[in-house]
Amino acid sequence: MELVLAALSGFLVAAGAYLMMSGQLVRFLFGLVLLSNAANVVIFAAGRLTYANPPFVPDGAKIPDPSVANALPQALILTAIVIGFGLLAFALALAFRAYQSLGTVVMDDMRACDPPEIPTSTEKPSA
Amino acid sequence: MNSVILRTATRVLVPLLLIVSLLILWRGHNEPGGGFIGGLMAVIAVALYAIAAGPNAARRALRVDPLTIAGIGLLAATAAGLWGVVVDGAFLKGMWPLLTTAPDGSKAGLPVGSVLLFDTGVFLTVLGSVSAILFALEDAVYAHSHREAE
Amino acid sequence: MPRLLTFLPAVVMAAVFLWFAQVLGPVAAGNIPEWSWMWVEGLGIELAFRLDGLSLIFALMVSGIGAIIFLYTSVYFKGHEKLTRLLTLLALFAISMLGLVTADDAITLFVFWEGTTVTSFLLVGFDHEKQKARDAALQALIVTGVGGLALMAGLILIGFEAGTFRLSEIALLGDTLATSALYIPIVILVLLGAFTKSAQFPFHFWLPGAMAAPTPVSAYLHSATMVKAGVYLVARMSPALGGTELWIWGLTLFGAVTMVWASVLALKQTDLKLMLAYTTVMALGALMMFLGGDSKYATVGVATFLVVHAMYKAALFLTVGLLDKGAGTREVTNLGGLARSMPITMMIALLAGLSMAGFPPFLGFIGKELKYEGALAVMSEPLFVATAALLANAMMVAAAGLVAISPFWGKTPKSPKPAKDPSIGLWIGPMMLALMGLGFGLFPDLLAKYIVNPTVTSIAPGTAYVKLKLWHGINVPLVLSLITFGLGFVLYQGRFVIRAALNRPTFGGIPAAVVFDAGLASFKRFASWSARTVQGGKMTVYLRISFAVLTILIWGVHLISTDSLVPQPEAIALIPLVVVLLIAASAFVVLITNSRLFGLCALGVVGAGIALIFTFYSAIDVAITQILVEMLVVIILAVALVKLPAMPVERNFRAGDALIATAFGVGVAFVVVAVLAHPFDPRITEFYEAASLPDAFGRNVVNVILVDFRALDTLGEVAVVLIAAIAAVAALTAGKIRKSGEKP
């Protein structure tokens, strides 16, 4: 089943990247969400899958049963999800603000900080 | 959003969600839950309230600025780490002041200490941060549509 | 700054000089002081200093000439608004230089080496409102900076090959380095550092440019001390790296070419300062050439000539400053007949000039005789070296005449302003230097005992004691000296013709400085082109490049790797497979939809589906988190998206983007496959499982990892969440929000 998830993560990555390169704010945000989901799936699959046996120490025992799922990638993904959300929220705030200030959702037109065309450097350095 | 059903439901749901979120924080060490999940659940409660009554009402209900809450949370988590430094010289070392060690090495008492303080810090940081983003976004969107209406 | 305080650096430097001077006795007797502190213990790097003869000769020059320069500077720039800045920079330079020449650890040496590069940059660009000064400073920085990097690489290689960074230990290794596989790169890198710093051909061009610095700075850095750092380095490394064909020929050839070529260029100049700069390059070339000489006489010649040159060259530079101040110009063609109006200046110029030309009884004579003896003793190519030395020395005689005689010669005074000698504060320093040249010439034994012999011992250990004498009887060097004087006199007489000939535009092909400028210009053009192309301000281009580079990296690793990509065969469960297909289908909807609402819903399905996968495969906490976050994502997207304009319909299939995205996705999928093909190593997880309850009193292993075992990571992560929130709030509320459509 890990291989299926590998294929899924590949597809999510490809879809996310394609959307992010579209140059439109909303599609970019959608792509970002897909990409962070894909990253979590990658970590999850790489840590191996265990069906229906969560990593808890049962009452009366000192250590979990050896057959429980790998706890480590779960801990990694849990924080990654929250961080991914923080990133998305920030990107959304930026996107919204950019739209308000610049009046466009086409990313290539958002160049208030870049000069319209960088002039070719023709200055001749003197000795 | 102006819906009688939503507003009525909110009145019941929000306190319930908040209580559940604290419960989840508390039991997280032994069962599913913890600071992240509890914090997110509390945010859902706040978001629900904000949708039903508007961000300003939600802000008033929180009483404290959400970013302040988040800051207190981060401070609490850091304090939990410094606790270990002061007592044992190691940052973020788990401290269990309510546990006593029996002569045979087994421990007894209430397993409450720096780790719970740390998890509470996580809870508050998540709650405060996400609420702050939510409020700011709603404010900006409101101001935006207000101007467009002019 | 109070006037009196400006003399403090001079006093301090004089005290430092005296301190070094009182070490002379012990060092000559073989008691070498050392100091060291551990610096980077893991790498065996120490802050180590050692004062052997070679270090001491340089330390004395740096502090002694330094004291004179500081005094001169305080008077020369009296009341100048930037005097404090100038003195501070000079002091920083002096400290760096003293550290450089006393360091006994290769890395310590390098740090101080770079210190001199940086302070030199700031001093050359001292008149920073002038374009010319800025360009010259940049040129010096680039040339010596690149050389410094090469030197660092060379020193690190030496450290690895020798097993120690202590220079005194490396010197004792014999031919360990010369026989190592890395010998050739080491020599090339070290010589590159030395040649750039000491302005050897073809890097000689930065030094005349550096004459944009104030005159005292040029006298100090660019004649007496810093430019000799390369010479010091080569001398310091001689015991460990020297003696091979590569070393001897590299130094001899580059030194000789530099020497002759710089002498020719010196005769071409009319600006006295520039002329002195080229004679300095010539002197540096001579020193390099003799360091390659590998004979006792050559080494003695180096040690003596170092001292001689520092004295007369600093004195002459300062004299040019006196002329500039007293007569108003440094152009040799505008000066003449000043003997009566500037008698003291003339005295100094004459004393130093005679030493430079190598007349007896000045120390310069001994230096020159030793050079000829050394040249004749060079085993490889005595004729070549001696001829080069003869030519260069003859031109030196002519140049000395131009500096020391020409401005004062003649009946009618010629100067842009009424000439008179400057105050005593200015001339006392150069006078002392010039007199020392005479004094040491009359009593050479002092120099031999305390300075030359300890230095020779450090460069070439085991050399027998050498006596310095003015009169050697009639021998080949004396004959060569006479030829030199004759040739020099002819050149001096023919100076106008020679200068005119040299200044013809066709002379000399393409100067190195022009090549450097052209190189710099094309580099700038390339940088500008690449910045325009890569960072043209188009977000989609940035993204494409980022994704493409990532893809290339991933596939590069895949193609290089020899690991098997065949994972264990595995069972496929039906229900999870259906969920995966549902996720993929929803992601496809997100990909193709032109409706925000549709996309949002499909995104929700993707998230929920992944939460289901987490649930199936025992990740309860993760699944809950995923669901909650998915709700919040939908909430915040819904809040903001409704206010954004509808998505423009995408009609065209972007084939290039699709190619990048597909290659990227497939690459990532194969990363997972590659991981799965490796056997699983459960050690870390097993540790956490075993320790969770007994040590951390928690039964939920995931949560225990988060809040106890890896709590530091979690602390960092919640901090990031808070920072993201602060940034988002700031972005949404800060400043005045412009109406959409309004021009910024």
JSON list of N, CA and C in Angstrom, two decimals, chain C residues 522-582:
[
{"chain": "C", "resi": 522, "resn": "SER", "atom": "N", "xyz": [32.79, 42.89, -18.39]},
{"chain": "C", "resi": 522, "resn": "SER", "atom": "CA", "xyz": [31.98, 41.81, -18.98]},
{"chain": "C", "resi": 522, "resn": "SER", "atom": "C", "xyz": [31.35, 40.97, -17.87]},
{"chain": "C", "resi": 523, "resn": "PHE", "atom": "N", "xyz": [32.05, 40.87, -16.74]},
{"chain": "C", "resi": 523, "resn": "PHE", "atom": "CA", "xyz": [31.43, 40.16, -15.62]},
{"chain": "C", "resi": 523, "resn": "PHE", "atom": "C", "xyz": [30.17, 40.87, -15.16]},
{"chain": "C", "resi": 524, "resn": "LYS", "atom": "N", "xyz": [30.26, 42.22, -15.10]},
{"chain": "C", "resi": 524, "resn": "LYS", "atom": "CA", "xyz": [29.08, 42.99, -14.70]},
{"chain": "C", "resi": 524, "resn": "LYS", "atom": "C", "xyz": [27.94, 42.80, -15.70]},
{"chain": "C", "resi": 525, "resn": "ARG", "atom": "N", "xyz": [28.33, 42.78, -16.99]},
{"chain": "C", "resi": 525, "resn": "ARG", "atom": "CA", "xyz": [27.30, 42.59, -18.01]},
{"chain": "C", "resi": 525, "resn": "ARG", "atom": "C", "xyz": [26.64, 41.23, -17.84]},
{"chain": "C", "resi": 526, "resn": "PHE", "atom": "N", "xyz": [27.46, 40.21, -17.56]},
{"chain": "C", "resi": 526, "resn": "PHE", "atom": "CA", "xyz": [26.91, 38.87, -17.36]},
{"chain": "C", "resi": 526, "resn": "PHE", "atom": "C", "xyz": [25.98, 38.87, -16.14]},
{"chain": "C", "resi": 527, "resn": "ALA", "atom": "N", "xyz": [26.43, 39.53, -15.05]},
{"chain": "C", "resi": 527, "resn": "ALA", "atom": "CA", "xyz": [25.61, 39.56, -13.83]},
{"chain": "C", "resi": 527, "resn": "ALA", "atom": "C", "xyz": [24.29, 40.25, -14.12]},
{"chain": "C", "resi": 528, "resn": "SER", "atom": "N", "xyz": [24.37, 41.35, -14.88]},
{"chain": "C", "resi": 528, "resn": "SER", "atom": "CA", "xyz": [23.16, 42.09, -15.19]},
{"chain": "C", "resi": 528, "resn": "SER", "atom": "C", "xyz": [22.23, 41.25, -16.07]},
{"chain": "C", "resi": 529, "resn": "TRP", "atom": "N", "xyz": [22.84, 40.54, -17.03]},
{"chain": "C", "resi": 529, "resn": "TRP", "atom": "CA", "xyz": [22.02, 39.67, -17.89]},
{"chain": "C", "resi": 529, "resn": "TRP", "atom": "C", "xyz": [21.36, 38.57, -17.09]},
{"chain": "C", "resi": 530, "resn": "SER", "atom": "N", "xyz": [22.14, 37.92, -16.21]},
{"chain": "C", "resi": 530, "resn": "SER", "atom": "CA", "xyz": [21.57, 36.80, -15.48]},
{"chain": "C", "resi": 530, "resn": "SER", "atom": "C", "xyz": [20.52, 37.29, -14.49]},
{"chain": "C", "resi": 531, "resn": "ALA", "atom": "N", "xyz": [20.75, 38.48, -13.89]},
{"chain": "C", "resi": 531, "resn": "ALA", "atom": "CA", "xyz": [19.74, 39.01, -12.98]},
{"chain": "C", "resi": 531, "resn": "ALA", "atom": "C", "xyz": [18.45, 39.32, -13.74]},
{"chain": "C", "resi": 532, "resn": "ARG", "atom": "N", "xyz": [18.62, 39.88, -14.95]},
{"chain": "C", "resi": 532, "resn": "ARG", "atom": "CA", "xyz": [17.43, 40.20, -15.75]},
{"chain": "C", "resi": 532, "resn": "ARG", "atom": "C", "xyz": [16.68, 38.94, -16.11]},
{"chain": "C", "resi": 533, "resn": "THR", "atom": "N", "xyz": [17.42, 37.89, -16.43]},
{"chain": "C", "resi": 533, "resn": "THR", "atom": "CA", "xyz": [16.79, 36.67, -16.90]},
{"chain": "C", "resi": 533, "resn": "THR", "atom": "C", "xyz": [16.18, 35.89, -15.75]},
{"chain": "C", "resi": 534, "resn": "VAL", "atom": "N", "xyz": [16.97, 35.70, -14.71]},
{"chain": "C", "resi": 534, "resn": "VAL", "atom": "CA", "xyz": [16.52, 34.86, -13.61]},
{"chain": "C", "resi": 534, "resn": "VAL", "atom": "C", "xyz": [15.58, 35.62, -12.69]},
{"chain": "C", "resi": 535, "resn": "GLN", "atom": "N", "xyz": [15.85, 36.91, -12.49]},
{"chain": "C", "resi": 535, "resn": "GLN", "atom": "CA", "xyz": [15.04, 37.67, -11.55]},
{"chain": "C", "resi": 535, "resn": "GLN", "atom": "C", "xyz": [14.40, 38.86, -12.24]},
{"chain": "C", "resi": 536, "resn": "GLY", "atom": "N", "xyz": [13.66, 38.57, -13.27]},
{"chain": "C", "resi": 536, "resn": "GLY", "atom": "CA", "xyz": [13.05, 39.64, -14.04]},
{"chain": "C", "resi": 536, "resn": "GLY", "atom": "C", "xyz": [11.81, 40.21, -13.39]},
{"chain": "C", "resi": 537, "resn": "GLY", "atom": "N", "xyz": [11.48, 39.76, -12.18]},
{"chain": "C", "resi": 537, "resn": "GLY", "atom": "CA", "xyz": [10.28, 40.27, -11.52]},
{"chain": "C", "resi": 537, "resn": "GLY", "atom": "C", "xyz": [9.04, 39.50, -11.91]},
{"chain": "C", "resi": 538, "resn": "LYS", "atom": "N", "xyz": [9.19, 38.40, -12.65]},
{"chain": "C", "resi": 538, "resn": "LYS", "atom": "CA", "xyz": [8.01, 37.60, -13.01]},
{"chain": "C", "resi": 538, "resn": "LYS", "atom": "C", "xyz": [7.93, 36.41, -12.09]},
{"chain": "C", "resi": 539, "resn": "MET", "atom": "N", "xyz": [6.84, 36.36, -11.29]},
{"chain": "C", "resi": 539, "resn": "MET", "atom": "CA", "xyz": [6.69, 35.32, -10.30]},
{"chain": "C", "resi": 539, "resn": "MET", "atom": "C", "xyz": [6.70, 33.93, -10.94]},
{"chain": "C", "resi": 540, "resn": "THR", "atom": "N", "xyz": [6.05, 33.81, -12.08]},
{"chain": "C", "resi": 540, "resn": "THR", "atom": "CA", "xyz": [5.96, 32.47, -12.69]},
{"chain": "C", "resi": 540, "resn": "THR", "atom": "C", "xyz": [7.34, 31.98, -13.12]},
{"chain": "C", "resi": 541, "resn": "VAL", "atom": "N", "xyz": [8.19, 32.93, -13.55]},
{"chain": "C", "resi": 541, "resn": "VAL", "atom": "CA", "xyz": [9.54, 32.52, -13.94]},
{"chain": "C", "resi": 541, "resn": "VAL", "atom": "C", "xyz": [10.30, 32.01, -12.72]},
{"chain": "C", "resi": 542, "resn": "TYR", "atom": "N", "xyz": [10.16, 32.75, -11.61]},
{"chain": "C", "resi": 542, "resn": "TYR", "atom": "CA", "xyz": [10.82, 32.29, -10.37]},
{"chain": "C", "resi": 542, "resn": "TYR", "atom": "C", "xyz": [10.39, 30.87, -10.03]},
{"chain": "C", "resi": 543, "resn": "LEU", "atom": "N", "xyz": [9.07, 30.66, -10.09]},
{"chain": "C", "resi": 543, "resn": "LEU", "atom": "CA", "xyz": [8.55, 29.35, -9.70]},
{"chain": "C", "resi": 543, "resn": "LEU", "atom": "C", "xyz": [9.06, 28.26, -10.64]},
{"chain": "C", "resi": 544, "resn": "ARG", "atom": "N", "xyz": [9.01, 28.57, -11.96]},
{"chain": "C", "resi": 544, "resn": "ARG", "atom": "CA", "xyz": [9.47, 27.57, -12.93]},
{"chain": "C", "resi": 544, "resn": "ARG", "atom": "C", "xyz": [10.91, 27.19, -12.67]},
{"chain": "C", "resi": 545, "resn": "ILE", "atom": "N", "xyz": [11.74, 28.24, -12.44]},
{"chain": "C", "resi": 545, "resn": "ILE", "atom": "CA", "xyz": [13.16, 27.94, -12.21]},
{"chain": "C", "resi": 545, "resn": "ILE", "atom": "C", "xyz": [13.34, 27.12, -10.94]},
{"chain": "C", "resi": 546, "resn": "SER", "atom": "N", "xyz": [12.61, 27.52, -9.88]},
{"chain": "C", "resi": 546, "resn": "SER", "atom": "CA", "xyz": [12.75, 26.79, -8.62]},
{"chain": "C", "resi": 546, "resn": "SER", "atom": "C", "xyz": [12.36, 25.33, -8.80]},
{"chain": "C", "resi": 547, "resn": "PHE", "atom": "N", "xyz": [11.21, 25.11, -9.40]},
{"chain": "C", "resi": 547, "resn": "PHE", "atom": "CA", "xyz": [10.76, 23.72, -9.58]},
{"chain": "C", "resi": 547, "resn": "PHE", "atom": "C", "xyz": [11.70, 22.95, -10.50]},
{"chain": "C", "resi": 548, "resn": "ALA", "atom": "N", "xyz": [12.15, 23.59, -11.56]},
{"chain": "C", "resi": 548, "resn": "ALA", "atom": "CA", "xyz": [13.02, 22.90, -12.50]},
{"chain": "C", "resi": 548, "resn": "ALA", "atom": "C", "xyz": [14.33, 22.50, -11.81]},
{"chain": "C", "resi": 549, "resn": "VAL", "atom": "N", "xyz": [14.89, 23.41, -11.03]},
{"chain": "C", "resi": 549, "resn": "VAL", "atom": "CA", "xyz": [16.15, 23.09, -10.35]},
{"chain": "C", "resi": 549, "resn": "VAL", "atom": "C", "xyz": [15.94, 21.93, -9.37]},
{"chain": "C", "resi": 550, "resn": "LEU", "atom": "N", "xyz": [14.83, 22.01, -8.60]},
{"chain": "C", "resi": 550, "resn": "LEU", "atom": "CA", "xyz": [14.53, 20.92, -7.66]},
{"chain": "C", "resi": 550, "resn": "LEU", "atom": "C", "xyz": [14.42, 19.59, -8.41]},
{"chain": "C", "resi": 551, "resn": "THR", "atom": "N", "xyz": [13.70, 19.63, -9.54]},
{"chain": "C", "resi": 551, "resn": "THR", "atom": "CA", "xyz": [13.52, 18.42, -10.32]},
{"chain": "C", "resi": 551, "resn": "THR", "atom": "C", "xyz": [14.85, 17.87, -10.79]},
{"chain": "C", "resi": 552, "resn": "ILE", "atom": "N", "xyz": [15.70, 18.77, -11.29]},
{"chain": "C", "resi": 552, "resn": "ILE", "atom": "CA", "xyz": [17.00, 18.31, -11.78]},
{"chain": "C", "resi": 552, "resn": "ILE", "atom": "C", "xyz": [17.81, 17.69, -10.64]},
{"chain": "C", "resi": 553, "resn": "LEU", "atom": "N", "xyz": [17.75, 18.32, -9.47]},
{"chain": "C", "resi": 553, "resn": "LEU", "atom": "CA", "xyz": [18.48, 17.78, -8.32]},
{"chain": "C", "resi": 553, "resn": "LEU", "atom": "C", "xyz": [17.98, 16.38, -7.97]},
{"chain": "C", "resi": 554, "resn": "ILE", "atom": "N", "xyz": [16.65, 16.25, -7.89]},
{"chain": "C", "resi": 554, "resn": "ILE", "atom": "CA", "xyz": [16.09, 14.94, -7.51]},
{"chain": "C", "resi": 554, "resn": "ILE", "atom": "C", "xyz": [16.49, 13.87, -8.53]},
{"chain": "C", "resi": 555, "resn": "TRP", "atom": "N", "xyz": [16.33, 14.21, -9.81]},
{"chain": "C", "resi": 555, "resn": "TRP", "atom": "CA", "xyz": [16.63, 13.22, -10.84]},
{"chain": "C", "resi": 555, "resn": "TRP", "atom": "C", "xyz": [18.13, 12.96, -10.92]},
{"chain": "C", "resi": 556, "resn": "GLY", "atom": "N", "xyz": [18.92, 13.99, -10.63]},
{"chain": "C", "resi": 556, "resn": "GLY", "atom": "CA", "xyz": [20.36, 13.79, -10.60]},
{"chain": "C", "resi": 556, "resn": "GLY", "atom": "C", "xyz": [20.73, 12.74, -9.58]},
{"chain": "C", "resi": 557, "resn": "VAL", "atom": "N", "xyz": [20.15, 12.85, -8.39]},
{"chain": "C", "resi": 557, "resn": "VAL", "atom": "CA", "xyz": [20.44, 11.87, -7.34]},
{"chain": "C", "resi": 557, "resn": "VAL", "atom": "C", "xyz": [19.96, 10.49, -7.78]},
{"chain": "C", "resi": 558, "resn": "HIS", "atom": "N", "xyz": [18.75, 10.45, -8.36]},
{"chain": "C", "resi": 558, "resn": "HIS", "atom": "CA", "xyz": [18.23, 9.15, -8.82]},
{"chain": "C", "resi": 558, "resn": "HIS", "atom": "C", "xyz": [19.19, 8.50, -9.81]},
{"chain": "C", "resi": 559, "resn": "LEU", "atom": "N", "xyz": [19.70, 9.31, -10.75]},
{"chain": "C", "resi": 559, "resn": "LEU", "atom": "CA", "xyz": [20.51, 8.73, -11.81]},
{"chain": "C", "resi": 559, "resn": "LEU", "atom": "C", "xyz": [21.89, 8.32, -11.30]},
{"chain": "C", "resi": 560, "resn": "ILE", "atom": "N", "xyz": [22.43, 9.09, -10.34]},
{"chain": "C", "resi": 560, "resn": "ILE", "atom": "CA", "xyz": [23.75, 8.74, -9.82]},
{"chain": "C", "resi": 560, "resn": "ILE", "atom": "C", "xyz": [23.65, 7.51, -8.92]},
{"chain": "C", "resi": 561, "resn": "SER", "atom": "N", "xyz": [22.58, 7.45, -8.13]},
{"chain": "C", "resi": 561, "resn": "SER", "atom": "CA", "xyz": [22.45, 6.41, -7.12]},
{"chain": "C", "resi": 561, "resn": "SER", "atom": "C", "xyz": [22.45, 5.02, -7.75]},
{"chain": "C", "resi": 562, "resn": "THR", "atom": "N", "xyz": [23.11, 4.11, -7.06]},
{"chain": "C", "resi": 562, "resn": "THR", "atom": "CA", "xyz": [23.15, 2.72, -7.56]},
{"chain": "C", "resi": 562, "resn": "THR", "atom": "C", "xyz": [22.21, 1.85, -6.75]},
{"chain": "C", "resi": 563, "resn": "ASP", "atom": "N", "xyz": [21.44, 2.47, -5.82]},
{"chain": "C", "resi": 563, "resn": "ASP", "atom": "CA", "xyz": [20.55, 1.68, -4.98]},
{"chain": "C", "resi": 563, "resn": "ASP", "atom": "C", "xyz": [19.45, 1.01, -5.80]},
{"chain": "C", "resi": 564, "resn": "SER", "atom": "N", "xyz": [19.06, -0.13, -5.32]},
{"chain": "C", "resi": 564, "resn": "SER", "atom": "CA", "xyz": [17.97, -0.84, -6.00]},
{"chain": "C", "resi": 564, "resn": "SER", "atom": "C", "xyz": [16.66, -0.09, -5.79]},
{"chain": "C", "resi": 565, "resn": "LEU", "atom": "N", "xyz": [15.84, -0.06, -6.82]},
{"chain": "C", "resi": 565, "resn": "LEU", "atom": "CA", "xyz": [14.55, 0.61, -6.70]},
{"chain": "C", "resi": 565, "resn": "LEU", "atom": "C", "xyz": [13.43, -0.43, -6.65]},
{"chain": "C", "resi": 566, "resn": "VAL", "atom": "N", "xyz": [13.77, -1.67, -6.25]},
{"chain": "C", "resi": 566, "resn": "VAL", "atom": "CA", "xyz": [12.74, -2.71, -6.24]},
{"chain": "C", "resi": 566, "resn": "VAL", "atom": "C", "xyz": [12.27, -2.90, -4.82]},
{"chain": "C", "resi": 567, "resn": "PRO", "atom": "N", "xyz": [11.09, -2.40, -4.49]},
{"chain": "C", "resi": 567, "resn": "PRO", "atom": "CA", "xyz": [10.60, -2.57, -3.13]},
{"chain": "C", "resi": 567, "resn": "PRO", "atom": "C", "xyz": [10.01, -3.96, -2.91]},
{"chain": "C", "resi": 568, "resn": "GLN", "atom": "N", "xyz": [9.75, -4.23, -1.63]},
{"chain": "C", "resi": 568, "resn": "GLN", "atom": "CA", "xyz": [9.10, -5.51, -1.31]},
{"chain": "C", "resi": 568, "resn": "GLN", "atom": "C", "xyz": [7.71, -5.53, -1.95]},
{"chain": "C", "resi": 569, "resn": "PRO", "atom": "N", "xyz": [7.31, -6.70, -2.42]},
{"chain": "C", "resi": 569, "resn": "PRO", "atom": "CA", "xyz": [5.92, -6.80, -2.90]},
{"chain": "C", "resi": 569, "resn": "PRO", "atom": "C", "xyz": [4.97, -6.60, -1.73]},
{"chain": "C", "resi": 570, "resn": "GLU", "atom": "N", "xyz": [3.85, -5.99, -1.99]},
{"chain": "C", "resi": 570, "resn": "GLU", "atom": "CA", "xyz": [2.98, -5.69, -0.86]},
{"chain": "C", "resi": 570, "resn": "GLU", "atom": "C", "xyz": [1.51, -5.88, -1.24]},
{"chain": "C", "resi": 571, "resn": "ALA", "atom": "N", "xyz": [0.72, -6.11, -0.20]},
{"chain": "C", "resi": 571, "resn": "ALA", "atom": "CA", "xyz": [-0.71, -6.31, -0.41]},
{"chain": "C", "resi": 571, "resn": "ALA", "atom": "C", "xyz": [-1.39, -4.95, -0.59]},
{"chain": "C", "resi": 572, "resn": "ILE", "atom": "N", "xyz": [-2.43, -4.93, -1.38]},
{"chain": "C", "resi": 572, "resn": "ILE", "atom": "CA", "xyz": [-3.17, -3.69, -1.58]},
{"chain": "C", "resi": 572, "resn": "ILE", "atom": "C", "xyz": [-4.56, -3.86, -1.00]},
{"chain": "C", "resi": 573, "resn": "ALA", "atom": "N", "xyz": [-4.90, -2.98, -0.03]},
{"chain": "C", "resi": 573, "resn": "ALA", "atom": "CA", "xyz": [-6.20, -3.08, 0.61]},
{"chain": "C", "resi": 573, "resn": "ALA", "atom": "C", "xyz": [-7.22, -2.31, -0.22]},
{"chain": "C", "resi": 574, "resn": "LEU", "atom": "N", "xyz": [-8.42, -2.85, -0.28]},
{"chain": "C", "resi": 574, "resn": "LEU", "atom": "CA", "xyz": [-9.42, -2.31, -1.21]},
{"chain": "C", "resi": 574, "resn": "LEU", "atom": "C", "xyz": [-9.94, -0.94, -0.78]},
{"chain": "C", "resi": 575, "resn": "ILE", "atom": "N", "xyz": [-10.38, -0.84, 0.49]},
{"chain": "C", "resi": 575, "resn": "ILE", "atom": "CA", "xyz": [-11.02, 0.41, 0.90]},
{"chain": "C", "resi": 575, "resn": "ILE", "atom": "C", "xyz": [-10.04, 1.59, 0.86]},
{"chain": "C", "resi": 576, "resn": "PRO", "atom": "N", "xyz": [-8.84, 1.44, 1.43]},
{"chain": "C", "resi": 576, "resn": "PRO", "atom": "CA", "xyz": [-7.90, 2.54, 1.30]},
{"chain": "C", "resi": 576, "resn": "PRO", "atom": "C", "xyz": [-7.62, 2.88, -0.16]},
{"chain": "C", "resi": 577, "resn": "LEU", "atom": "N", "xyz": [-7.59, 1.88, -1.03]},
{"chain": "C", "resi": 577, "resn": "LEU", "atom": "CA", "xyz": [-7.33, 2.16, -2.45]},
{"chain": "C", "resi": 577, "resn": "LEU", "atom": "C", "xyz": [-8.42, 3.04, -3.03]},
{"chain": "C", "resi": 578, "resn": "VAL", "atom": "N", "xyz": [-9.67, 2.74, -2.65]},
{"chain": "C", "resi": 578, "resn": "VAL", "atom": "CA", "xyz": [-10.78, 3.57, -3.12]},
{"chain": "C", "resi": 578, "resn": "VAL", "atom": "C", "xyz": [-10.61, 5.01, -2.64]},
{"chain": "C", "resi": 579, "resn": "VAL", "atom": "N", "xyz": [-10.20, 5.15, -1.36]},
{"chain": "C", "resi": 579, "resn": "VAL", "atom": "CA", "xyz": [-10.00, 6.50, -0.82]},
{"chain": "C", "resi": 579, "resn": "VAL", "atom": "C", "xyz": [-8.90, 7.22, -1.60]},
{"chain": "C", "resi": 580, "resn": "VAL", "atom": "N", "xyz": [-7.81, 6.50, -1.88]},
{"chain": "C", "resi": 580, "resn": "VAL", "atom": "CA", "xyz": [-6.72, 7.12, -2.62]},
{"chain": "C", "resi": 580, "resn": "VAL", "atom": "C", "xyz": [-7.20, 7.59, -3.99]},
{"chain": "C", "resi": 581, "resn": "LEU", "atom": "N", "xyz": [-7.99, 6.75, -4.65]},
{"chain": "C", "resi": 581, "resn": "LEU", "atom": "CA", "xyz": [-8.51, 7.13, -5.97]},
{"chain": "C", "resi": 581, "resn": "LEU", "atom": "C", "xyz": [-9.41, 8.36, -5.85]},
{"chain": "C", "resi": 582, "resn": "LEU", "atom": "N", "xyz": [-10.19, 8.42, -4.77]},
{"chain": "C", "resi": 582, "resn": "LEU", "atom": "CA", "xyz": [-11.06, 9.57, -4.53]},
{"chain": "C", "resi": 582, "resn": "LEU", "atom": "C", "xyz": [-10.22, 10.85, -4.36]}
]
